[in-house]
mmCIF file of C-alpha atoms and ligand atoms in Angstrom:
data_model
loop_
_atom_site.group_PDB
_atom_site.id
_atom_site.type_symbol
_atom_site.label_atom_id
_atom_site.label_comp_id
_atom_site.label_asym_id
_atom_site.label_seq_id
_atom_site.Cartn_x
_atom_site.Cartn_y
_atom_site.Cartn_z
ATOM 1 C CA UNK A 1 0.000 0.000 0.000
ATOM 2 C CA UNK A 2 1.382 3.492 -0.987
ATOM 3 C CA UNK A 3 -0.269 6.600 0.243
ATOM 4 C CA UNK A 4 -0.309 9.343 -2.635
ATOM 5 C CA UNK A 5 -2.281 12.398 -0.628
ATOM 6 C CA UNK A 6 -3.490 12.500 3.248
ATOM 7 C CA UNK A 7 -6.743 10.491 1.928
ATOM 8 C CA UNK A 8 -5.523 8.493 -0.421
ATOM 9 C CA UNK A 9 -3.695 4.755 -0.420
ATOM 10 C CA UNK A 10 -3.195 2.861 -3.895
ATOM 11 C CA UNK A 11 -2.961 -0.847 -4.007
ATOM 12 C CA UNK A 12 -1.288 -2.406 -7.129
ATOM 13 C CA UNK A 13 -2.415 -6.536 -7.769
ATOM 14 C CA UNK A 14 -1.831 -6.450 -11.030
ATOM 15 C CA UNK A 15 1.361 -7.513 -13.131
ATOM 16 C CA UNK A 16 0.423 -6.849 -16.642
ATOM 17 C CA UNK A 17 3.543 -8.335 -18.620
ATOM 18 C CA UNK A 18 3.426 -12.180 -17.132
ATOM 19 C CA UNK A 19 -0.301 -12.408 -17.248
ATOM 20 C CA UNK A 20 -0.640 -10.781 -20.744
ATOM 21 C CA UNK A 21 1.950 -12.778 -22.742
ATOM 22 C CA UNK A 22 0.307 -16.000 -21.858
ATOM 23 C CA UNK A 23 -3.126 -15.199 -21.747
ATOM 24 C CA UNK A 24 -2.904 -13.666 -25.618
ATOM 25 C CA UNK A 25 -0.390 -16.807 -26.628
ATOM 26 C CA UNK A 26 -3.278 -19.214 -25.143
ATOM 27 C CA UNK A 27 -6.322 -17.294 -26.844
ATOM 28 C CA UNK A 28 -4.147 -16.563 -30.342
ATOM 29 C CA UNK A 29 -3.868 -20.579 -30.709
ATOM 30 C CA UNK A 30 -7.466 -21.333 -30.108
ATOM 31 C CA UNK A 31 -9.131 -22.370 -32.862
ATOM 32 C CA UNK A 32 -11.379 -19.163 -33.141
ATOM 33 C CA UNK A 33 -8.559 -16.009 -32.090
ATOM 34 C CA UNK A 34 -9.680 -14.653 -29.047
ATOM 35 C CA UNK A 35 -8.296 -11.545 -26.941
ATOM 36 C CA UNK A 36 -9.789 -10.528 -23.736
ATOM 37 C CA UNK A 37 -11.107 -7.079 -24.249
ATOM 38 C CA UNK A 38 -9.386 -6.212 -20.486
ATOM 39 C CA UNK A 39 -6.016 -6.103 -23.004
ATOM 40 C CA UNK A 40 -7.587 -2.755 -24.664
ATOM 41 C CA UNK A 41 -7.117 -0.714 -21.480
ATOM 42 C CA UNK A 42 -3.493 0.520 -21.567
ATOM 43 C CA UNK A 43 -3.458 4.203 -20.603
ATOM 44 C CA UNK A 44 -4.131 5.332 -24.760
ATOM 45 C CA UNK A 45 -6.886 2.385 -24.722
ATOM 46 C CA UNK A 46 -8.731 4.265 -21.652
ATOM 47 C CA UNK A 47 -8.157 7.571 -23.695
ATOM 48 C CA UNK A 48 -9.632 6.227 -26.736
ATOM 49 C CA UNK A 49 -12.753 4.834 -24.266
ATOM 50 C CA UNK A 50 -13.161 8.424 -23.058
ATOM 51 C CA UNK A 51 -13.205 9.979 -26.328
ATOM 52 C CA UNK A 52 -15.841 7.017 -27.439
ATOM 53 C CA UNK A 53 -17.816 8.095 -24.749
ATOM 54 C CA UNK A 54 -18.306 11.601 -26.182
ATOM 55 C CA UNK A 55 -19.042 10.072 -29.605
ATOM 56 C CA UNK A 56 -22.686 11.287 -30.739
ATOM 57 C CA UNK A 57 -22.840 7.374 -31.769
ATOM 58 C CA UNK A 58 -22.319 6.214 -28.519
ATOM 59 C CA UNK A 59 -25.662 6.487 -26.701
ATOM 60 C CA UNK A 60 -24.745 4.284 -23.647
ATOM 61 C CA UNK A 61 -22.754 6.831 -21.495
ATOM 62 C CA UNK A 62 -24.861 9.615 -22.260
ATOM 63 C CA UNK A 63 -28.233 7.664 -21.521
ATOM 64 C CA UNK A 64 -27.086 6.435 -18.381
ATOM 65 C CA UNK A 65 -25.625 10.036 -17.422
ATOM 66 C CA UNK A 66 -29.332 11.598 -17.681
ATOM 67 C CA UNK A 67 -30.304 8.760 -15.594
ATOM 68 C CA UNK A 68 -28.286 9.275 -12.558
ATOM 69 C CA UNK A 69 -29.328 13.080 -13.600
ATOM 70 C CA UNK A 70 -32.640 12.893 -13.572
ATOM 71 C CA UNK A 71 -33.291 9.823 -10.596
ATOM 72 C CA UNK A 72 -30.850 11.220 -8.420
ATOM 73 C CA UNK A 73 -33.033 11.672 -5.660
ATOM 74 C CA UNK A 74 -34.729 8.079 -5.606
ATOM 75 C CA UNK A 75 -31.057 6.682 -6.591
ATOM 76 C CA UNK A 76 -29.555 8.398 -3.278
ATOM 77 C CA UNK A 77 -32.342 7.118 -1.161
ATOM 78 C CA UNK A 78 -32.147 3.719 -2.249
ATOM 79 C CA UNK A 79 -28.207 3.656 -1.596
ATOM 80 C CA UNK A 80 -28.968 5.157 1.729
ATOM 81 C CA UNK A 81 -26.469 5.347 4.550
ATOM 82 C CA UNK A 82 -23.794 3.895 2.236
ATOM 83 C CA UNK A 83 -20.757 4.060 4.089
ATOM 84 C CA UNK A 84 -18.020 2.078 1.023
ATOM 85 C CA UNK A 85 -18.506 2.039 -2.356
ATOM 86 C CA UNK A 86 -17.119 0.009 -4.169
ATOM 87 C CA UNK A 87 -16.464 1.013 -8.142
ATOM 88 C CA UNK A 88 -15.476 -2.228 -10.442
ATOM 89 C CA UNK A 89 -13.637 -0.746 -13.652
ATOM 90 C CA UNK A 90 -14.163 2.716 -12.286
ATOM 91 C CA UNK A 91 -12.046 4.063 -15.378
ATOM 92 C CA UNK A 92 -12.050 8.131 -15.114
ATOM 93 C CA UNK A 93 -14.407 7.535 -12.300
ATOM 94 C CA UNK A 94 -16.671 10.445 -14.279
ATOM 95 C CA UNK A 95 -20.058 9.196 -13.608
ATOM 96 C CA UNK A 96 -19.095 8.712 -9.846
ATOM 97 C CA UNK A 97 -18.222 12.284 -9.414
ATOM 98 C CA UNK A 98 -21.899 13.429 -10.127
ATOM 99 C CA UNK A 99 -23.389 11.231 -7.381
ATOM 100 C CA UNK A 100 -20.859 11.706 -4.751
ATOM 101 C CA UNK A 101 -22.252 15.028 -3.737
ATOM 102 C CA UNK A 102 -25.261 12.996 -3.142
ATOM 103 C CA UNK A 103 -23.890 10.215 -0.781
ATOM 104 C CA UNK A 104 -23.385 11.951 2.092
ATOM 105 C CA UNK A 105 -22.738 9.646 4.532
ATOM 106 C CA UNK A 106 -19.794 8.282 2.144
ATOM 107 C CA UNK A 107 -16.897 7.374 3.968
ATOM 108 C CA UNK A 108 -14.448 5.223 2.014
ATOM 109 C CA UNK A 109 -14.506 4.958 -1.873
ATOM 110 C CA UNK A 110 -12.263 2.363 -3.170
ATOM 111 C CA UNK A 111 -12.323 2.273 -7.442
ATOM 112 C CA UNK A 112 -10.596 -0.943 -8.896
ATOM 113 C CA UNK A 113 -9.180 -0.635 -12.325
ATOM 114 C CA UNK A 114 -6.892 -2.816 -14.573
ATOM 115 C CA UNK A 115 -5.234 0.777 -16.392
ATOM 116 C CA UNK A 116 -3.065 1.888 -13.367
ATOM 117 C CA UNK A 117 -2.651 5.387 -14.656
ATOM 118 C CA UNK A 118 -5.161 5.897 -15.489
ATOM 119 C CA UNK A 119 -6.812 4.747 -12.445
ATOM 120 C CA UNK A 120 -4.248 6.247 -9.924
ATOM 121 C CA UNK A 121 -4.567 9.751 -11.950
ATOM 122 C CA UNK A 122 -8.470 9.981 -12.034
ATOM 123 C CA UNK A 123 -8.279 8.778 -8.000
ATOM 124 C CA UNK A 124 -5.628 11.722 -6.909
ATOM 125 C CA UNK A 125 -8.102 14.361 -8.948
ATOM 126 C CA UNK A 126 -11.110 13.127 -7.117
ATOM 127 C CA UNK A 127 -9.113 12.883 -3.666
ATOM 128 C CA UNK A 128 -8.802 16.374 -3.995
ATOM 129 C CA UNK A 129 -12.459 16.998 -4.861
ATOM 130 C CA UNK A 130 -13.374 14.897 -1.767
ATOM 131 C CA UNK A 131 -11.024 15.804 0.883
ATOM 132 C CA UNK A 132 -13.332 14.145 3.695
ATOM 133 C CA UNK A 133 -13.918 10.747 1.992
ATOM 134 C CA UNK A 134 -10.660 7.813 1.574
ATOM 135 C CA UNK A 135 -10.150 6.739 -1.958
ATOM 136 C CA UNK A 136 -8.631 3.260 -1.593
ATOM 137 C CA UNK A 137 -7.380 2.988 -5.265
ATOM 138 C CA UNK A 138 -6.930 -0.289 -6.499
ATOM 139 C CA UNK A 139 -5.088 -1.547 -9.712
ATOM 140 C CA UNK A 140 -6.239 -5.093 -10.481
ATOM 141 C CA UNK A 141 -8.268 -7.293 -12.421
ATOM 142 C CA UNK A 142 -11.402 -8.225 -10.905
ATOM 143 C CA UNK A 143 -12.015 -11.076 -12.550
ATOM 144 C CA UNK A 144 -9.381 -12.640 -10.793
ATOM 145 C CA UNK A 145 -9.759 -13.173 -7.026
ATOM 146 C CA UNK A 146 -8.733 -9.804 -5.418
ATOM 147 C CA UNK A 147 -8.582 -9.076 -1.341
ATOM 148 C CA UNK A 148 -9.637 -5.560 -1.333
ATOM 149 C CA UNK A 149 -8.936 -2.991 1.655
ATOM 150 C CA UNK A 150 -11.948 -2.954 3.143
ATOM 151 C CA UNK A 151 -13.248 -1.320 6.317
ATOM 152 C CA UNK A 152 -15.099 -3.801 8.546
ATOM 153 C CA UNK A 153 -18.727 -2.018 9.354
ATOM 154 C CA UNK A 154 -20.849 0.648 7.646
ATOM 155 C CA UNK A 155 -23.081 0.019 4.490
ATOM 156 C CA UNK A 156 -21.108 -1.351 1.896
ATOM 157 C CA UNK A 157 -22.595 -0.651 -2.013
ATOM 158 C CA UNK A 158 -20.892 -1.758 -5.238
ATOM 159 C CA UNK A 159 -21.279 0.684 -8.437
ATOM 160 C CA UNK A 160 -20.789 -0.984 -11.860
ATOM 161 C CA UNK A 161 -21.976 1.841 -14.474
ATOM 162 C CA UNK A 162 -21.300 1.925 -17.877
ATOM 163 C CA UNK A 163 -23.159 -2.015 -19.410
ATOM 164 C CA UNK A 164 -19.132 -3.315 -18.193
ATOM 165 C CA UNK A 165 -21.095 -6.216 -17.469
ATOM 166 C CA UNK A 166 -21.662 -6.365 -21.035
ATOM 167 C CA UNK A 167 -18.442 -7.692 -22.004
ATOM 168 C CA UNK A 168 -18.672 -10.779 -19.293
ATOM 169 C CA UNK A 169 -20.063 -14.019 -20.902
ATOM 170 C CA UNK A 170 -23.144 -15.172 -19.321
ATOM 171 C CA UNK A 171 -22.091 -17.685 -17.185
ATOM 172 C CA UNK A 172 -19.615 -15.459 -16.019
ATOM 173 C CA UNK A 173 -21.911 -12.732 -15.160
ATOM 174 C CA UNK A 174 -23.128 -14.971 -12.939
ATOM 175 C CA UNK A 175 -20.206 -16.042 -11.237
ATOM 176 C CA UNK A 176 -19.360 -12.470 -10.964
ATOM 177 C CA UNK A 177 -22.588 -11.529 -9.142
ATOM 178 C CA UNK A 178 -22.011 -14.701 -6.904
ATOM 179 C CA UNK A 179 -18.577 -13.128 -6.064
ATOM 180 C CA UNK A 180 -20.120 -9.612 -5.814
ATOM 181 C CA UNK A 181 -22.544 -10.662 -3.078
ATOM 182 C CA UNK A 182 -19.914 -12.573 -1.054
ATOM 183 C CA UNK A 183 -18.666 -9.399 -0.441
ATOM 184 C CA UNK A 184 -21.418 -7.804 0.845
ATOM 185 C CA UNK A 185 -23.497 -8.693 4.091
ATOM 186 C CA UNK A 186 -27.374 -8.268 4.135
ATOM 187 C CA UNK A 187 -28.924 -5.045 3.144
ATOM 188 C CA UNK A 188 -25.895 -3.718 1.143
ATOM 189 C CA UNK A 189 -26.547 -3.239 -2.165
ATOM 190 C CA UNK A 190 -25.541 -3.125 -6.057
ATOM 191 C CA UNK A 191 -25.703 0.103 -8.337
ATOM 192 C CA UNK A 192 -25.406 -1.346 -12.000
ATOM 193 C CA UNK A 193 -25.727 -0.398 -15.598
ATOM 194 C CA UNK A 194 -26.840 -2.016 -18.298
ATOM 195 C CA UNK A 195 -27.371 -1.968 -21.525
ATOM 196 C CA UNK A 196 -30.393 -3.143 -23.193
ATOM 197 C CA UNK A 197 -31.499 -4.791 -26.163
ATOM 198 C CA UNK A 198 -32.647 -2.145 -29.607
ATOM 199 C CA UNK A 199 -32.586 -1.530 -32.800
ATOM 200 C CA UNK A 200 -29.711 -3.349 -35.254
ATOM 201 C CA UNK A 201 -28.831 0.675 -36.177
ATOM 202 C CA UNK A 202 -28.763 2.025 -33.337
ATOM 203 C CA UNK A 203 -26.256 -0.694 -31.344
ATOM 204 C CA UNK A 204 -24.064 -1.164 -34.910
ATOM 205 C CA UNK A 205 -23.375 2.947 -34.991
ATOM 206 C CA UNK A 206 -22.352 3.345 -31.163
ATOM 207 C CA UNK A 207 -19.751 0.325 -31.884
ATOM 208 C CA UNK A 208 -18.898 1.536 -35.257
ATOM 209 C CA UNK A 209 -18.250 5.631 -35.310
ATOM 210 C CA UNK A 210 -18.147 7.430 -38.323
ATOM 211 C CA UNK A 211 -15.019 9.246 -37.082
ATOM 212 C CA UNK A 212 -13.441 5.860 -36.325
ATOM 213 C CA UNK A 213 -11.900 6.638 -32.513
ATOM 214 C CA UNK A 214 -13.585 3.121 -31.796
ATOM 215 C CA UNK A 215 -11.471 1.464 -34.737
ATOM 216 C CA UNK A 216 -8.784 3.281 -33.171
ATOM 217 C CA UNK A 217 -9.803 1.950 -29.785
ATOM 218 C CA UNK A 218 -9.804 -1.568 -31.107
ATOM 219 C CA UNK A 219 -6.837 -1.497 -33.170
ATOM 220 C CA UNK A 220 -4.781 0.096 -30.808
ATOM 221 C CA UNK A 221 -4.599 -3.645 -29.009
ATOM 222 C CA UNK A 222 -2.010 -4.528 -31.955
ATOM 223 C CA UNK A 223 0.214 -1.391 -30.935
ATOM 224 C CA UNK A 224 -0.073 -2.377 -27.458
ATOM 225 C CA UNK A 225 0.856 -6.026 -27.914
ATOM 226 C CA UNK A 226 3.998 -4.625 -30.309
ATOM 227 C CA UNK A 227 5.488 -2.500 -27.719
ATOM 228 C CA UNK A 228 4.990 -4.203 -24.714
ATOM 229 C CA UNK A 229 5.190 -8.294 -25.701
ATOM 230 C CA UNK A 230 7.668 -7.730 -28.457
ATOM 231 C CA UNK A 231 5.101 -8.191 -31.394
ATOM 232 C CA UNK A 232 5.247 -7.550 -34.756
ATOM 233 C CA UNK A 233 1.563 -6.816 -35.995
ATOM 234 C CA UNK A 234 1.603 -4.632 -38.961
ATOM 235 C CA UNK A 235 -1.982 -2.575 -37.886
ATOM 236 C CA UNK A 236 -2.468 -1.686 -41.510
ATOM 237 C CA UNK A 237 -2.710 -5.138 -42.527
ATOM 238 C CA UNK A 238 -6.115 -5.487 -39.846
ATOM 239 C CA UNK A 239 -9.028 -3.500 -39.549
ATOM 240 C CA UNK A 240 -11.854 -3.239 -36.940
ATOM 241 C CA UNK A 241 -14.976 -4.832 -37.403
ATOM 242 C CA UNK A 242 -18.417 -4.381 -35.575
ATOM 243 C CA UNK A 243 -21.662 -6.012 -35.736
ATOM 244 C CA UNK A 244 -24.762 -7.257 -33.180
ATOM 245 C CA UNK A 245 -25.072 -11.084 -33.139
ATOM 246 C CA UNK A 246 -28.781 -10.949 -32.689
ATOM 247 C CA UNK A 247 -28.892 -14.839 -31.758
ATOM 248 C CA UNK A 248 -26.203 -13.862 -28.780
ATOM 249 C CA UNK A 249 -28.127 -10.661 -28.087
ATOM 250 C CA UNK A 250 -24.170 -8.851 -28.074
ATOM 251 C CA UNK A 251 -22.335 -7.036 -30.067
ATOM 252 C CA UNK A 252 -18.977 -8.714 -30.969
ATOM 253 C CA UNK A 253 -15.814 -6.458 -31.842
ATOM 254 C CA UNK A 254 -13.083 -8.031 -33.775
ATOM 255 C CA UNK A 255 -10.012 -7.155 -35.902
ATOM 256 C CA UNK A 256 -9.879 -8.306 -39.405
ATOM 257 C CA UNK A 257 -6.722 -9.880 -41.247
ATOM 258 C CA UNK A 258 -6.584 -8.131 -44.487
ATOM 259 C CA UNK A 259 -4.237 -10.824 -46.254
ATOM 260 C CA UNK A 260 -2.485 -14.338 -45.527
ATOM 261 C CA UNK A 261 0.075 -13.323 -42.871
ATOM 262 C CA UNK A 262 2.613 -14.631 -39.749
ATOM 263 C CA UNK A 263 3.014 -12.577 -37.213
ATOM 264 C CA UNK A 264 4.901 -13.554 -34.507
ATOM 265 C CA UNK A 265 4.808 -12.915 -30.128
ATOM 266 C CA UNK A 266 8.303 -13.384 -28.419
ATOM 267 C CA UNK A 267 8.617 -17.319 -29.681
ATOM 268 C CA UNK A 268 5.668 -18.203 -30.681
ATOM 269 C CA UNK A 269 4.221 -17.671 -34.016
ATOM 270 C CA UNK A 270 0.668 -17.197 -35.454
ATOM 271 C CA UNK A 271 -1.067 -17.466 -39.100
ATOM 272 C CA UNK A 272 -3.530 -15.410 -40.280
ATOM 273 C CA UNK A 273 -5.721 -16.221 -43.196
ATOM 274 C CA UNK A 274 -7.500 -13.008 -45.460
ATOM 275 C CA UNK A 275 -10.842 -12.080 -43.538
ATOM 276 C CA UNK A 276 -9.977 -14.160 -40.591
ATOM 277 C CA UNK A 277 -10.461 -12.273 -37.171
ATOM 278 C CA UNK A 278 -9.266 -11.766 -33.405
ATOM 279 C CA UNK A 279 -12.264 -10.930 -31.469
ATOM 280 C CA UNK A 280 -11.455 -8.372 -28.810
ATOM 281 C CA UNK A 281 -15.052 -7.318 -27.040
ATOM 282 C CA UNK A 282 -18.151 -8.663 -26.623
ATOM 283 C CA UNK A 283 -20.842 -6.608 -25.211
ATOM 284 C CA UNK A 284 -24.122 -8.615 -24.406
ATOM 285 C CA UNK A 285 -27.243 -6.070 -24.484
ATOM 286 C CA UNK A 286 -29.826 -7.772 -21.561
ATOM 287 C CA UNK A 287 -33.569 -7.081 -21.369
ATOM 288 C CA UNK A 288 -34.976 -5.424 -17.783
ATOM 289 C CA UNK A 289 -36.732 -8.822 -16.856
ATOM 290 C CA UNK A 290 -33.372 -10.894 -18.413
ATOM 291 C CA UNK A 291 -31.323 -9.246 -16.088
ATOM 292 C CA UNK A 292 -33.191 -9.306 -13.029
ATOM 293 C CA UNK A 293 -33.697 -13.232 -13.344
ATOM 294 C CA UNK A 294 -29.705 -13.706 -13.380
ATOM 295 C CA UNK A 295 -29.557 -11.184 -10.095
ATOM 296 C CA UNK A 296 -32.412 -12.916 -8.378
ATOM 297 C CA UNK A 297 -30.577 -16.518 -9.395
ATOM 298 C CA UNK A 298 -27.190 -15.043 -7.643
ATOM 299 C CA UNK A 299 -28.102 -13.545 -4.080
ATOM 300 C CA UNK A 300 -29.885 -10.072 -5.256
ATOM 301 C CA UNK A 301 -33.287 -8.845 -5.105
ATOM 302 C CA UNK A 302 -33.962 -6.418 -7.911
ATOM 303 C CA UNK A 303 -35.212 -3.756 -5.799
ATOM 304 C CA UNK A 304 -35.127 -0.589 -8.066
ATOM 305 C CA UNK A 305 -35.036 -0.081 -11.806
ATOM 306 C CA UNK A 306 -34.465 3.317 -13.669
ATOM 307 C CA UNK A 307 -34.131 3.926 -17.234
ATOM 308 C CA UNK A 308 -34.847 6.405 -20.136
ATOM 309 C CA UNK A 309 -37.949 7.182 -21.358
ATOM 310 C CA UNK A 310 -36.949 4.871 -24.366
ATOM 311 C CA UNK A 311 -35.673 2.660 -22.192
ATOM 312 C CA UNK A 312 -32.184 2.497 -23.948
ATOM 313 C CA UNK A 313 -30.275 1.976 -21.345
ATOM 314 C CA UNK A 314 -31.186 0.568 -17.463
ATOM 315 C CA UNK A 315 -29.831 1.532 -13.736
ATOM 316 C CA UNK A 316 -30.607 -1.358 -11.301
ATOM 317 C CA UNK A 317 -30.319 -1.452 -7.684
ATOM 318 C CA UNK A 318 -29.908 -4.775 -6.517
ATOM 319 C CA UNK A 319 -30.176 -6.090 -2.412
ATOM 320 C CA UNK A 320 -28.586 -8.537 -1.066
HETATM 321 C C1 LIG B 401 -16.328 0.060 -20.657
HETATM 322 S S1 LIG B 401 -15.139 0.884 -19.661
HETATM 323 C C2 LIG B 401 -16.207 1.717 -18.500
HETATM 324 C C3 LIG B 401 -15.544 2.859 -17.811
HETATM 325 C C4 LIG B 401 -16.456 3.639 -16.857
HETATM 326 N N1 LIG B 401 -16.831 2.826 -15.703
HETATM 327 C C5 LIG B 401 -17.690 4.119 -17.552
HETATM 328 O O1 LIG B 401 -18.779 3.717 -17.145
HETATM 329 O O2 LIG B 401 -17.580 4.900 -18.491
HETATM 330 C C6 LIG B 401 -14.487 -0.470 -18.749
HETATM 331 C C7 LIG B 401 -13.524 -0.106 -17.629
HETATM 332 O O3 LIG B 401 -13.207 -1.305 -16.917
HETATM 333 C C8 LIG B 401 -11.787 -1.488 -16.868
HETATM 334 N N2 LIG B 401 -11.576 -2.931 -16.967
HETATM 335 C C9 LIG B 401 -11.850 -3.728 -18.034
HETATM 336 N N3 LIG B 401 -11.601 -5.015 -17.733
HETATM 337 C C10 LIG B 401 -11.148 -5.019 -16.443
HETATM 338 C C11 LIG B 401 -10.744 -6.047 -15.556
HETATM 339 N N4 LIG B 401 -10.747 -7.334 -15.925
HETATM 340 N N5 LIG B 401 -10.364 -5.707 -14.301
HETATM 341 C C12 LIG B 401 -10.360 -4.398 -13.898
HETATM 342 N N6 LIG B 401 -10.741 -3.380 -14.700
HETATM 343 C C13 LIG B 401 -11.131 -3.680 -15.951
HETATM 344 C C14 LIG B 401 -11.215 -0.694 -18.013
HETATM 345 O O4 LIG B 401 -9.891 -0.272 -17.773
HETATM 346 C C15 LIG B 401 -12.212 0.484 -18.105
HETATM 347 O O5 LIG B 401 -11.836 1.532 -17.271
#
């Protein structure tokens, strides 16, 4: 533990270099090429994901904004006398800002993030912001099994904005909520966005910009895996490619080969055919009732549910 300001510690779990060379080695030999989409957050991959945010495309962030907005009141009063929150892949921690004004009796906020710059950077800018609450910054994967600095009492409350959950498979969402509620003790509660299911246009555009910062997003995976694993992807031999699997209900990301090529990762080498892909994200779009089966099925009861007026997006509050 390292403290950074007089309310501020930061944790580091996380070793990128040993966990990313074998994790990309094992999903580049599968038989369909896989990457994690965790490997897009290096510090440019979470600047990229803040300028996608801002995209006019990209309906997600802003939806779920003008829900906290506009709900604010009823969100605060379901949270109640939350004493930790908890942020999973709290990013810039943005949306957290706006609702810590509300939360009052707030006494420990403790963001966990896989981009340690990133997440150490946004946490000393909002330690200053919030001089009376401790920001317990944590750089880690939460996927993994993580033993995070916890106080022992108070209301605890995990926040999960921005459809993250998205990108878990299904059976891992559930694990993850499983996880999530072992965690917590009775009455403490989950804040989490999701996405939900629409129109082929709309979800195709917010994962396919005209301006192309989310091919840039995407592709910048290949730059990341050339400087920091040795590689030697050419990125203008691939290009990014996004479409909603309506049978999966997600939207898969992937990078395209554009030709027959070899490209090779420290000692280990890899074929590409023309048109084959690596896919890098998923993001699963989930109904209101979809979603509050899996919670129920996992230790939650849906308690609250906001959304938009066209119900593009969701904000449920989960008990445990
Ligand atoms: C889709 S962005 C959402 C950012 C922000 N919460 C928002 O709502 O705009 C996903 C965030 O989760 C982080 N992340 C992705 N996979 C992660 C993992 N396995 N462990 C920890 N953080 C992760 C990324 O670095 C990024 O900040």
């Amino acid at each position: 533990m390292r403290l950074l300001e007089n309310n501020i510690q930061s944790y580091d779990f996380y070793i990128e270099k040993e966990n990313m060379h074998d994790e990309i080695a094992k999903g580049l030999a599968a038989p369909v090429k896989t990457i994690s989409s965790k490997f897009l957050y290096d510090h440019r991959g979470s600047e990229l994901f803040e300028m996608i945010t801002e995209l006019e495309e990209y309906y997600p962030t802003r939806t779920e904004r003008s829900i906290f907005n506009d709900k604010i009141q009823e969100i605060t009063l379901a949270v109640g006398d939350v004493q930790t929150l908890i942020e999973y892949g709290s990013g810039s921690s943005n949306k957290i800002k706006a609702l810590l004004h509300h939360f009052t009796s707030l006494k420990e906020y403790v963001p966990i993030d896989i981009s340690r710059d990133f997440l150490f950077q946004s946490s000393l800018e909002l330690a200053m912001q919030f001089p009376h609450i401790t920001i317990k910054a944590v750089c880690g994967d939460y996927t993994a099994p993580l033993t995070l600095p916890l106080e022992p009492s108070g209301k605890k409350v995990i926040f999960f904005p921005g459809s993250t959950i998205g990108n878990f498979e299904p059976v891992d969402v559930r694990n993850f909520l499983m996880k999530s509620a072992q965690l917590l003790d009775e009455g403490d509660g989950f804040l989490i966005g999701v996405d939900t299911k629409k129109d082929l246009h709309t979800l195709e555009s917010a994962y396919d910009d005209k301006k192309g910062v989310t091919a840039a997003f995407n592709l910048n995976l290949l730059t990341r895996m050339n400087r920091e694993l040795g590689a030697n992807f050419n990125e203008e031999q691939f290009e990014h490619l996004a479409y909603y699997n309506v049978e999966k209900g997600r939207i898969e990301m992937h990078l395209e080969s554009q030709c027959d090529q070899q490209v090779i990762i420290g000692e280990h080498e890899f074929s590409f055919r023309e048109g084959e892909t690596i896919h890098t994200e998923n993001s699963y779009k989930y109904s209101i009732d979809e979603f509050q089966t899996m919670a129920l099925e996992c230790g939650f009861r849906p308690s609250k549910v906001w959304t938009d007026v066209e119900e593009k997006f969701s904000v449920h509050y989960l008990e445990k």
